[in-house]
Amino acid sequence: MSAAAQRVAAAAMHAGTSGPDPAPLDASSIRVEFPILWQSVHGKPLVYLDNAATTQKPACVLDAVDAYYRCDNANVHRAVHTLSERATVAFEQARAQVARFVGARDSSEIVFTRGATEALNLVASSYGDMVLRESDEVVLTEMEHHSNIVPWQMACARTGATLRVVPIDDRGELDIEAFGNLLGPRTRIVAVTHVSNALGTVNPVAELVAMAHAAGAKVVVDGAQALPHASVDVAALDCDFYAFSGHKVYAPMGVGALYAKRELLDAMPPWQGGGDMILSVTFEKTLYNVPPYKFEAGTPDVGGAVGLGAALAWLESLGIERVAAHENDLMAYAQQALLGVAGLRVVGTAARKAGVHSFMLEGIHPHDVGTILDHQGVAIRTGHHCAQPVMQHFGIAATARASFAVYNTREDVDRLVDGLHEVKEVFG
Ligand code: C6P
């Protein structure tokens, strides 16, 4: 049994009885658990700093998916044969793991989706179409990812409701007073990101939820960039919906989840029709299944869900508080180190940030920065990060973005900074 597997097994055995090891994380030993990071790119050891786009997968997640397909693969909830029963148990255990990880009261509050985008579209289509009328308003923020803008624009186009946008300031922080002023009797839905993927800003979600609830609105939180970096407790936040993607929390691509309060899922109509979301079908009438199945039409990504369960168990075995402490340290170290690069401006200087530093190098296009860094073996993302309104706020088309995960080290930050000096020399 690998060290990671032993840790996961121990964490599962002691769940609820003892916390994880309080010692700081040793990121270099965690890195060993990620086979993809053992390679060189352009002759240099790979430094992967594009974790906000997608994280790499530890061996225990790869093994869990591999074992599922080698031993248990079958369609779920459909057959009485042994493999189908095993696949169904694995799928539902993964759902229970997700529920536990985000602090849901019950597994039935977790709907598996393809990712955050599909989860947000589900809410906008099902809940949005159910409640929105012509005089209603949906409040968003200027720092949303397109996945938490476009579904609401589409819902407003269908229902005649209006979008209202909370501005950000030049540090990339939300204007809370403006948010309060936008809330009113017409506000039905507030859709807000927990952490901005373009700026790293951490929003005070519990405070925003309390304000929105006082105005009678429901709150949809885009947690895609929050879940990998800090402990999330949907019951404590009291949000109505929470969406996230598995591939940003060390799980495979193509799977994610929507948390929603059970009473909302009960009231909402299904958004896609097909297998598993029904109890019975005749040509005259279809009876729908109970939540969460009512929202899971068609064969789900069972292998992906198994991988997601394994990834969250792995994170739990590390201790999410220790993960957050390690990453906060790395963010602070990177911020200082980047300040030492002449002509570099950090875009997004909020007091509370997680996971991401976006920046510009004076006179050099971010794509050139990214290309030259790649030749140094350093992977970052450049572009608008699917957050064009953020770029418009700062009057730029793109940024370079370094984003961090639990396996990154101070040495990785040093390699990034060395690479940036190289970029400056090339453009000298
Ligand atoms: N952000 C990034 O590089 P999907 O594609 O469904 O897994 O996640 C969409 C999404 C939603 N909300 C936020 C805050 C996000 O950051 C993302 C994905 C990636 O920043 C790809 S654009």
Short mmCIF file of C-alpha atoms in Angstrom, two decimals, residues 166-379:
data_model
loop_
_atom_site.label_atom_id
_atom_site.label_comp_id
_atom_site.label_asym_id
_atom_site.label_seq_id
_atom_site.Cartn_x
_atom_site.Cartn_y
_atom_site.Cartn_z
CA VAL A 166 -22.11 44.76 -8.42
CA PRO A 167 -18.92 46.70 -9.24
CA ILE A 168 -15.42 45.91 -7.99
CA ASP A 169 -12.77 48.43 -6.97
CA ASP A 170 -9.25 48.73 -8.34
CA ARG A 171 -7.89 46.23 -5.82
CA GLY A 172 -10.40 43.70 -7.17
CA GLU A 173 -12.61 43.75 -4.08
CA LEU A 174 -16.37 43.74 -4.21
CA ASP A 175 -18.13 47.02 -3.36
CA ILE A 176 -20.26 45.71 -0.51
CA GLU A 177 -22.15 48.98 -0.10
CA ALA A 178 -23.12 48.92 -3.79
CA PHE A 179 -24.19 45.30 -3.33
CA GLY A 180 -26.48 46.32 -0.46
CA ASN A 181 -27.92 49.14 -2.57
CA LEU A 182 -28.65 46.82 -5.49
CA LEU A 183 -30.62 44.39 -3.31
CA GLY A 184 -34.34 45.06 -3.14
CA PRO A 185 -37.80 43.51 -3.44
CA ARG A 186 -37.15 42.70 -7.11
CA THR A 187 -33.98 40.69 -6.41
CA ARG A 188 -34.80 36.99 -6.82
CA ILE A 189 -31.31 35.55 -7.26
CA VAL A 190 -27.77 36.57 -6.33
CA ALA A 191 -25.00 34.72 -8.19
CA VAL A 192 -21.50 35.26 -6.83
CA THR A 193 -18.13 33.62 -7.07
CA HIS A 194 -16.48 32.47 -3.84
CA VAL A 195 -12.98 33.10 -5.23
CA SER A 196 -12.21 35.01 -8.45
CA ASN A 197 -10.24 32.95 -10.98
CA ALA A 198 -8.76 36.07 -12.58
CA LEU A 199 -7.88 38.06 -9.44
CA GLY A 200 -7.77 35.57 -6.57
CA THR A 201 -10.13 37.72 -4.49
CA VAL A 202 -11.91 35.76 -1.73
CA ASN A 203 -15.43 37.12 -1.31
CA PRO A 204 -17.12 37.29 2.12
CA VAL A 205 -19.78 34.81 1.05
CA ALA A 206 -21.47 34.31 4.46
CA GLU A 207 -21.97 38.08 4.75
CA LEU A 208 -23.31 38.34 1.18
CA VAL A 209 -25.69 35.42 1.79
CA ALA A 210 -27.07 37.03 4.96
CA MET A 211 -27.63 40.34 3.11
CA ALA A 212 -29.28 38.61 0.13
CA HIS A 213 -31.51 36.48 2.35
CA ALA A 214 -32.62 39.59 4.25
CA ALA A 215 -33.78 40.93 0.88
CA GLY A 216 -35.61 37.67 0.14
CA ALA A 217 -33.21 36.46 -2.58
CA LYS A 218 -31.61 33.03 -3.05
CA VAL A 219 -27.84 32.78 -3.44
CA VAL A 220 -25.91 30.72 -5.99
CA VAL A 221 -22.20 30.42 -5.20
CA ASP A 222 -19.62 29.51 -7.84
CA GLY A 223 -17.13 27.55 -5.75
CA ALA A 224 -14.90 26.37 -8.61
CA GLN A 225 -11.83 28.24 -7.30
CA ALA A 226 -12.59 27.99 -3.58
CA LEU A 227 -12.98 24.29 -2.85
CA PRO A 228 -9.35 23.37 -3.68
CA HIS A 229 -7.94 25.98 -1.31
CA ALA A 230 -10.01 26.17 1.88
CA SER A 231 -12.54 24.30 3.92
CA VAL A 232 -16.06 24.95 2.62
CA ASP A 233 -19.13 24.42 4.79
CA VAL A 234 -22.31 25.08 2.83
CA ALA A 235 -24.46 24.78 5.95
CA ALA A 236 -22.42 27.47 7.75
CA LEU A 237 -22.43 29.70 4.65
CA ASP A 238 -26.19 29.08 4.40
CA CYS A 239 -25.95 29.48 0.60
CA ASP A 240 -28.79 27.97 -1.42
CA PHE A 241 -26.63 26.54 -4.23
CA TYR A 242 -22.89 25.79 -4.45
CA ALA A 243 -21.26 24.67 -7.73
CA PHE A 244 -17.81 23.20 -8.33
CA SER A 245 -15.67 21.20 -10.76
CA GLY A 246 -13.84 18.01 -9.86
CA HIS A 247 -10.86 18.64 -12.12
CA LYS A 248 -9.81 21.69 -10.08
CA VAL A 249 -9.69 19.57 -6.87
CA TYR A 250 -7.35 16.81 -8.10
CA ALA A 251 -10.17 14.71 -9.63
CA PRO A 252 -10.71 13.75 -13.30
CA MET A 253 -12.18 16.10 -15.89
CA GLY A 254 -15.84 15.74 -16.79
CA VAL A 255 -17.28 15.46 -13.29
CA GLY A 256 -18.37 18.05 -10.73
CA ALA A 257 -21.29 18.72 -8.47
CA LEU A 258 -24.05 21.04 -7.46
CA TYR A 259 -25.01 21.35 -3.80
CA ALA A 260 -28.57 22.64 -3.31
CA LYS A 261 -30.85 22.79 -0.30
CA ARG A 262 -33.16 19.80 -0.45
CA GLU A 263 -36.37 21.85 -0.31
CA LEU A 264 -35.23 23.78 -3.41
CA LEU A 265 -34.40 20.58 -5.31
CA ASP A 266 -37.84 19.23 -4.35
CA ALA A 267 -39.55 22.32 -5.77
CA MET A 268 -37.45 22.67 -8.94
CA PRO A 269 -38.47 21.09 -12.26
CA PRO A 270 -36.00 18.79 -14.02
CA TRP A 271 -33.90 20.47 -16.71
CA GLN A 272 -32.94 17.49 -18.91
CA GLY A 273 -35.11 14.47 -19.69
CA GLY A 274 -34.04 10.85 -20.11
CA GLY A 275 -32.98 7.75 -18.20
CA ASP A 276 -32.74 7.72 -14.39
CA MET A 277 -34.61 11.00 -13.84
CA ILE A 278 -37.98 9.25 -14.13
CA LEU A 279 -40.13 6.98 -11.98
CA SER A 280 -42.46 6.00 -14.82
CA VAL A 281 -43.15 7.03 -18.39
CA THR A 282 -46.25 6.71 -20.57
CA PHE A 283 -47.02 8.74 -23.66
CA GLU A 284 -49.58 10.61 -21.58
CA LYS A 285 -47.52 11.41 -18.50
CA THR A 286 -44.07 11.07 -16.94
CA LEU A 287 -43.51 10.87 -13.20
CA TYR A 288 -40.15 12.26 -12.13
CA ASN A 289 -37.67 10.66 -9.75
CA VAL A 290 -36.75 12.21 -6.38
CA PRO A 291 -33.68 14.50 -5.97
CA PRO A 292 -30.85 14.18 -6.76
CA TYR A 293 -31.76 11.66 -9.50
CA LYS A 294 -34.41 14.02 -10.93
CA PHE A 295 -31.47 16.13 -12.17
CA GLU A 296 -29.21 13.31 -13.43
CA ALA A 297 -30.61 12.32 -16.82
CA GLY A 298 -28.68 9.69 -18.76
CA THR A 299 -25.72 7.51 -17.83
CA PRO A 300 -23.52 9.45 -15.40
CA ASP A 301 -19.72 9.58 -15.34
CA VAL A 302 -19.39 6.90 -12.67
CA GLY A 303 -15.62 6.54 -13.08
CA GLY A 304 -15.28 10.31 -12.73
CA ALA A 305 -17.41 10.34 -9.60
CA VAL A 306 -15.27 7.54 -8.11
CA GLY A 307 -12.19 9.65 -8.91
CA LEU A 308 -13.80 12.70 -7.32
CA GLY A 309 -14.57 10.75 -4.14
CA ALA A 310 -10.96 9.50 -4.04
CA ALA A 311 -9.59 13.04 -4.59
CA LEU A 312 -11.66 14.51 -1.75
CA ALA A 313 -10.70 11.64 0.58
CA TRP A 314 -7.05 12.33 -0.35
CA LEU A 315 -7.44 16.05 0.44
CA GLU A 316 -9.11 15.15 3.75
CA SER A 317 -6.19 12.87 4.56
CA LEU A 318 -3.82 15.85 4.16
CA GLY A 319 -6.11 18.09 6.19
CA ILE A 320 -7.68 20.96 4.27
CA GLU A 321 -6.59 23.45 6.97
CA ARG A 322 -2.96 22.40 6.42
CA VAL A 323 -3.45 22.66 2.65
CA ALA A 324 -4.78 26.20 3.11
CA ALA A 325 -1.90 27.15 5.44
CA HIS A 326 0.69 25.84 2.96
CA GLU A 327 -0.93 27.66 0.03
CA ASN A 328 -1.32 30.92 1.98
CA ASP A 329 2.37 30.79 2.78
CA LEU A 330 3.15 30.18 -0.89
CA MET A 331 0.88 33.03 -2.02
CA ALA A 332 2.62 35.45 0.37
CA TYR A 333 6.06 34.25 -0.73
CA ALA A 334 5.10 34.62 -4.41
CA GLN A 335 3.67 38.09 -3.87
CA GLN A 336 6.97 39.27 -2.33
CA ALA A 337 9.04 37.54 -4.99
CA LEU A 338 7.02 39.02 -7.87
CA LEU A 339 7.45 42.52 -6.41
CA GLY A 340 11.18 42.02 -7.00
CA VAL A 341 10.68 41.84 -10.79
CA ALA A 342 11.03 45.37 -12.19
CA GLY A 343 8.07 46.46 -14.34
CA LEU A 344 5.75 43.76 -12.96
CA ARG A 345 2.28 44.85 -11.81
CA VAL A 346 0.03 42.46 -9.92
CA VAL A 347 -3.59 42.72 -11.09
CA GLY A 348 -5.83 42.03 -8.10
CA THR A 349 -4.50 43.14 -4.73
CA ALA A 350 -7.43 42.27 -2.48
CA ALA A 351 -6.73 41.83 1.24
CA ARG A 352 -7.93 38.21 1.06
CA LYS A 353 -6.69 36.19 -1.91
CA ALA A 354 -6.47 32.48 -2.68
CA GLY A 355 -4.70 30.42 -5.31
CA VAL A 356 -3.97 33.02 -7.98
CA HIS A 357 -1.62 35.90 -8.81
CA SER A 358 -2.43 37.66 -12.09
CA PHE A 359 0.15 40.09 -13.43
CA MET A 360 1.40 42.22 -16.32
CA LEU A 361 5.01 42.77 -17.37
CA GLU A 362 5.40 46.30 -18.68
CA GLY A 363 5.65 46.43 -22.49
CA ILE A 364 5.44 42.64 -22.96
CA HIS A 365 2.29 40.82 -24.08
CA PRO A 366 1.14 38.14 -21.59
CA HIS A 367 1.18 35.50 -24.36
CA ASP A 368 4.88 36.21 -24.94
CA VAL A 369 5.47 35.92 -21.19
CA GLY A 370 3.69 32.53 -21.19
CA THR A 371 5.56 31.24 -24.24
CA ILE A 372 9.02 32.12 -22.92
CA LEU A 373 8.19 30.72 -19.49
CA ASP A 374 7.09 27.47 -21.15
CA HIS A 375 10.56 27.22 -22.69
CA GLN A 376 11.90 27.43 -19.13
CA GLY A 377 9.66 24.50 -18.16
CA VAL A 378 7.24 26.78 -16.27
CA ALA A 379 3.53 26.43 -17.14
#
